[in-house]
């Protein structure tokens, strides 16, 4: 983990930093606990039920849990209770469901808008042109806190195309901060491309394989 953190710091350069979100989908709770013992606090999960089990098992560790997988509306009630961040908000219906179910005793739920930056049929996320309206809808909810944007760009073979997607995300992000000054998070970059993502302005990289090794298959 220390090596990865050094590489992230090197990619960010002086005066900038990118947070490391440890992507723990399909990893056992014991693997998460081992990383937590080395000081890692933020973990990303893709599946609500799997996450619920781990959150409960590791409650004593005071970790920060992020949902980075697609969220079905009928699971919004569980998600609003167990996560600290939901990075995959891409439609109004989810906004109202999460706000309604966020327990009063908890801090507002941190929310990122997922953008389908390469306009892929297979990917969730809103269109770039929809970000402004969705951001306004989120900002109007007291139980939610808009923190920024998230994307999973298409795995183009050409590095140029992949970098262009990161750059378009950064432009969108800059535009968003003009209207929502407290927005501070641009979540992009995974094991294979986090350095390019950071170079383009990512503030949070989501790394699984490079941290835990190959994922167990479910
Ligand atoms: C699995 C996953 C990651 C991590 O991918 P790695 O290549 O293992 O680093 C990051 N983001 C999302 C949304 C994921 O589903």
Short mmCIF file of C-alpha atoms and ligand atoms in Angstrom, two decimals:
data_model
loop_
_atom_site.label_atom_id
_atom_site.label_comp_id
_atom_site.label_asym_id
_atom_site.label_seq_id
_atom_site.Cartn_x
_atom_site.Cartn_y
_atom_site.Cartn_z
CA UNK A 1 0.00 0.00 0.00
CA UNK A 2 2.88 2.34 0.78
CA UNK A 3 4.24 1.94 -2.76
CA UNK A 4 0.87 2.72 -4.30
CA UNK A 5 0.47 5.77 -2.09
CA UNK A 6 3.90 6.97 -3.16
CA UNK A 7 2.97 6.52 -6.81
CA UNK A 8 -0.26 8.43 -6.30
CA UNK A 9 1.62 11.24 -4.55
CA UNK A 10 4.19 11.33 -7.36
CA UNK A 11 1.44 11.54 -9.99
CA UNK A 12 -0.24 14.38 -8.09
CA UNK A 13 2.99 16.33 -7.78
CA UNK A 14 3.79 19.06 -5.26
CA UNK A 15 0.86 20.94 -3.76
CA UNK A 16 -1.79 18.53 -4.98
CA UNK A 17 -3.11 15.28 -3.63
CA UNK A 18 -5.46 12.52 -4.68
CA UNK A 19 -7.31 10.38 -2.18
CA UNK A 20 -7.07 6.62 -2.41
CA UNK A 21 -10.35 4.74 -2.32
CA UNK A 22 -9.63 1.04 -1.78
CA UNK A 23 -12.05 -0.94 -3.95
CA UNK A 24 -12.91 -4.02 -1.91
CA UNK A 25 -15.70 -5.64 -3.93
CA UNK A 26 -15.55 -9.45 -3.66
CA UNK A 27 -12.76 -9.19 -1.07
CA UNK A 28 -13.41 -10.75 2.33
CA UNK A 29 -13.82 -8.59 5.42
CA UNK A 30 -10.48 -9.92 6.66
CA UNK A 31 -8.67 -8.36 3.68
CA UNK A 32 -10.33 -5.01 4.42
CA UNK A 33 -9.38 -5.24 8.08
CA UNK A 34 -5.77 -5.95 7.10
CA UNK A 35 -5.63 -2.80 4.97
CA UNK A 36 -7.39 -0.78 7.67
CA UNK A 37 -4.64 -1.87 10.07
CA UNK A 38 -2.17 -0.16 7.71
CA UNK A 39 -4.12 3.07 7.95
CA UNK A 40 -6.51 2.88 4.97
CA UNK A 41 -9.91 4.36 5.88
CA UNK A 42 -12.00 4.70 2.70
CA UNK A 43 -13.36 1.60 0.97
CA UNK A 44 -15.49 1.26 -2.16
CA UNK A 45 -18.08 -1.45 -2.69
CA UNK A 46 -20.21 -2.28 -5.74
CA UNK A 47 -23.04 -4.37 -4.34
CA UNK A 48 -25.37 -3.13 -1.62
CA UNK A 49 -26.02 -6.42 0.14
CA UNK A 50 -22.37 -7.48 0.12
CA UNK A 51 -21.45 -4.08 1.52
CA UNK A 52 -24.12 -4.25 4.22
CA UNK A 53 -22.59 -7.47 5.55
CA UNK A 54 -19.07 -6.00 5.61
CA UNK A 55 -20.16 -2.71 7.15
CA UNK A 56 -21.74 -4.65 9.96
CA UNK A 57 -18.81 -7.03 10.40
CA UNK A 58 -16.30 -4.16 10.51
CA UNK A 59 -18.39 -1.60 12.40
CA UNK A 60 -15.81 -1.36 15.19
CA UNK A 61 -13.16 -0.03 12.76
CA UNK A 62 -14.88 3.27 11.94
CA UNK A 63 -14.27 3.06 8.19
CA UNK A 64 -15.67 5.32 5.44
CA UNK A 65 -17.81 3.39 2.94
CA UNK A 66 -18.44 4.45 -0.65
CA UNK A 67 -20.93 2.89 -3.06
CA UNK A 68 -19.34 2.80 -6.52
CA UNK A 69 -21.66 0.29 -8.20
CA UNK A 70 -25.00 0.95 -9.89
CA UNK A 71 -27.79 1.60 -7.40
CA UNK A 72 -31.30 0.33 -8.04
CA UNK A 73 -34.00 2.57 -6.59
CA UNK A 74 -35.40 -0.25 -4.48
CA UNK A 75 -32.08 -0.53 -2.65
CA UNK A 76 -31.79 3.22 -1.97
CA UNK A 77 -33.16 2.79 1.57
CA UNK A 78 -30.38 0.38 2.58
CA UNK A 79 -27.73 2.40 0.74
CA UNK A 80 -28.78 5.60 2.51
CA UNK A 81 -28.28 3.91 5.86
CA UNK A 82 -24.97 2.10 5.40
CA UNK A 83 -22.84 4.29 3.13
CA UNK A 84 -21.03 7.55 3.82
CA UNK A 85 -20.80 8.32 0.11
CA UNK A 86 -22.83 7.24 -2.93
CA UNK A 87 -20.78 7.90 -6.09
CA UNK A 88 -23.29 6.61 -8.61
CA UNK A 89 -26.19 9.05 -8.49
CA UNK A 90 -27.41 9.52 -12.05
CA UNK A 91 -31.13 10.33 -11.91
CA UNK A 92 -33.67 12.42 -9.99
CA UNK A 93 -35.52 9.44 -8.63
CA UNK A 94 -32.44 8.25 -6.80
CA UNK A 95 -31.87 11.71 -5.32
CA UNK A 96 -35.28 11.84 -3.70
CA UNK A 97 -35.11 8.22 -2.52
CA UNK A 98 -31.68 8.66 -0.90
CA UNK A 99 -32.71 11.93 0.75
CA UNK A 100 -35.90 10.42 2.10
CA UNK A 101 -34.11 7.43 3.62
CA UNK A 102 -30.98 9.10 5.03
CA UNK A 103 -31.40 8.63 8.81
CA UNK A 104 -31.77 11.85 10.78
CA UNK A 105 -29.04 10.80 13.22
CA UNK A 106 -26.38 10.62 10.52
CA UNK A 107 -24.49 13.38 8.74
CA UNK A 108 -25.82 14.25 5.28
CA UNK A 109 -24.96 11.59 2.69
CA UNK A 110 -22.08 12.60 0.42
CA UNK A 111 -23.07 12.28 -3.22
CA UNK A 112 -21.24 12.21 -6.53
CA UNK A 113 -22.97 12.43 -9.89
CA UNK A 114 -21.94 9.58 -12.18
CA UNK A 115 -21.39 10.77 -15.75
CA UNK A 116 -21.48 8.45 -18.77
CA UNK A 117 -18.61 10.41 -20.29
CA UNK A 118 -18.05 8.24 -23.36
CA UNK A 119 -21.78 7.81 -24.02
CA UNK A 120 -21.63 4.01 -23.79
CA UNK A 121 -24.85 2.03 -24.03
CA UNK A 122 -23.54 -0.42 -21.46
CA UNK A 123 -22.77 2.18 -18.82
CA UNK A 124 -24.90 3.90 -16.26
CA UNK A 125 -24.49 7.59 -15.54
CA UNK A 126 -26.16 10.74 -16.77
CA UNK A 127 -25.18 12.67 -19.88
CA UNK A 128 -22.80 15.60 -19.47
CA UNK A 129 -25.62 17.98 -20.42
CA UNK A 130 -27.72 16.70 -17.51
CA UNK A 131 -25.17 17.40 -14.79
CA UNK A 132 -26.25 20.97 -14.00
CA UNK A 133 -29.91 20.11 -13.39
CA UNK A 134 -29.10 17.02 -11.38
CA UNK A 135 -26.63 19.00 -9.28
CA UNK A 136 -29.31 21.59 -8.51
CA UNK A 137 -31.73 18.84 -7.47
CA UNK A 138 -29.14 17.34 -5.12
CA UNK A 139 -28.11 20.70 -3.68
CA UNK A 140 -31.75 21.36 -2.74
CA UNK A 141 -31.80 18.29 -0.46
CA UNK A 142 -30.78 18.91 3.13
CA UNK A 143 -30.00 15.26 3.77
CA UNK A 144 -27.55 15.08 0.86
CA UNK A 145 -24.28 16.85 0.24
CA UNK A 146 -23.12 17.28 -3.33
CA UNK A 147 -19.37 16.61 -3.44
CA UNK A 148 -18.66 16.28 -7.16
CA UNK A 149 -18.47 13.92 -10.12
CA UNK A 150 -17.49 10.33 -10.87
CA UNK A 151 -16.82 8.53 -14.16
CA UNK A 152 -15.71 5.18 -15.55
CA UNK A 153 -14.39 6.09 -19.01
CA UNK A 154 -14.49 3.53 -21.81
CA UNK A 155 -11.44 1.25 -21.99
CA UNK A 156 -10.32 2.55 -25.40
CA UNK A 157 -7.11 0.93 -26.61
CA UNK A 158 -5.77 4.38 -27.55
CA UNK A 159 -4.27 6.27 -24.61
CA UNK A 160 -5.23 9.56 -26.32
CA UNK A 161 -8.93 8.74 -26.22
CA UNK A 162 -8.75 7.67 -22.60
CA UNK A 163 -6.98 10.89 -21.64
CA UNK A 164 -9.50 12.95 -23.60
CA UNK A 165 -12.32 11.49 -21.50
CA UNK A 166 -10.52 12.40 -18.28
CA UNK A 167 -10.02 15.92 -19.61
CA UNK A 168 -13.70 16.30 -20.52
CA UNK A 169 -14.57 15.20 -16.99
CA UNK A 170 -12.23 17.80 -15.57
CA UNK A 171 -13.88 20.52 -17.64
CA UNK A 172 -17.31 19.43 -16.43
CA UNK A 173 -16.00 19.43 -12.87
CA UNK A 174 -14.60 22.93 -13.19
CA UNK A 175 -17.92 24.12 -14.57
CA UNK A 176 -19.75 22.53 -11.65
CA UNK A 177 -17.54 24.20 -9.03
CA UNK A 178 -18.44 27.59 -10.50
CA UNK A 179 -22.05 27.05 -9.38
CA UNK A 180 -21.36 24.87 -6.33
CA UNK A 181 -18.16 26.22 -4.73
CA UNK A 182 -17.94 23.58 -1.98
CA UNK A 183 -17.73 20.74 -4.54
CA UNK A 184 -14.29 19.17 -4.09
CA UNK A 185 -14.22 15.64 -5.52
CA UNK A 186 -13.54 14.32 -9.00
CA UNK A 187 -13.51 10.52 -8.75
CA UNK A 188 -11.77 8.87 -11.70
CA UNK A 189 -8.89 6.50 -12.31
CA UNK A 190 -8.52 2.80 -11.49
CA UNK A 191 -5.59 0.36 -11.21
CA UNK A 192 -4.62 0.66 -14.88
CA UNK A 193 -4.98 4.38 -15.41
CA UNK A 194 -4.86 6.28 -12.13
CA UNK A 195 -1.72 8.22 -13.08
CA UNK A 196 -3.38 9.58 -16.26
CA UNK A 197 -6.51 10.40 -14.28
CA UNK A 198 -4.55 12.32 -11.65
CA UNK A 199 -2.65 14.18 -14.37
CA UNK A 200 -6.03 15.29 -15.76
CA UNK A 201 -7.27 16.50 -12.35
CA UNK A 202 -8.69 13.53 -10.49
CA UNK A 203 -8.90 14.07 -6.72
CA UNK A 204 -9.88 10.50 -5.85
CA UNK A 205 -8.72 7.28 -7.46
CA UNK A 206 -10.60 4.00 -7.02
CA UNK A 207 -8.07 1.18 -6.91
CA UNK A 208 -8.80 -2.50 -6.40
CA UNK A 209 -6.49 -4.92 -8.19
CA UNK A 210 -3.30 -2.90 -7.70
CA UNK A 211 -3.99 -2.90 -3.96
CA UNK A 212 -5.50 -6.28 -3.14
CA UNK A 213 -4.22 -8.33 -6.07
CA UNK A 214 -6.56 -10.22 -8.37
CA UNK A 215 -10.16 -10.29 -7.14
CA UNK A 216 -11.60 -13.59 -5.95
CA UNK A 217 -14.33 -14.63 -8.41
CA UNK A 218 -17.79 -14.89 -6.92
C1 LIG B 1 -13.96 -2.55 -9.70
C2 LIG B 1 -14.00 -1.08 -9.85
C3 LIG B 1 -12.84 -0.28 -9.67
C4 LIG B 1 -11.47 -0.86 -9.39
O1 LIG B 1 -10.97 -1.51 -10.50
P1 LIG B 1 -9.46 -2.08 -10.50
O2 LIG B 1 -9.14 -2.20 -11.93
O3 LIG B 1 -9.50 -3.39 -9.79
O4 LIG B 1 -8.61 -1.10 -9.79
C5 LIG B 1 -12.98 1.10 -9.74
N1 LIG B 1 -14.16 1.68 -9.99
C6 LIG B 1 -15.28 0.96 -10.17
C7 LIG B 1 -16.54 1.67 -10.44
C8 LIG B 1 -15.24 -0.43 -10.11
O5 LIG B 1 -16.36 -1.13 -10.31
#
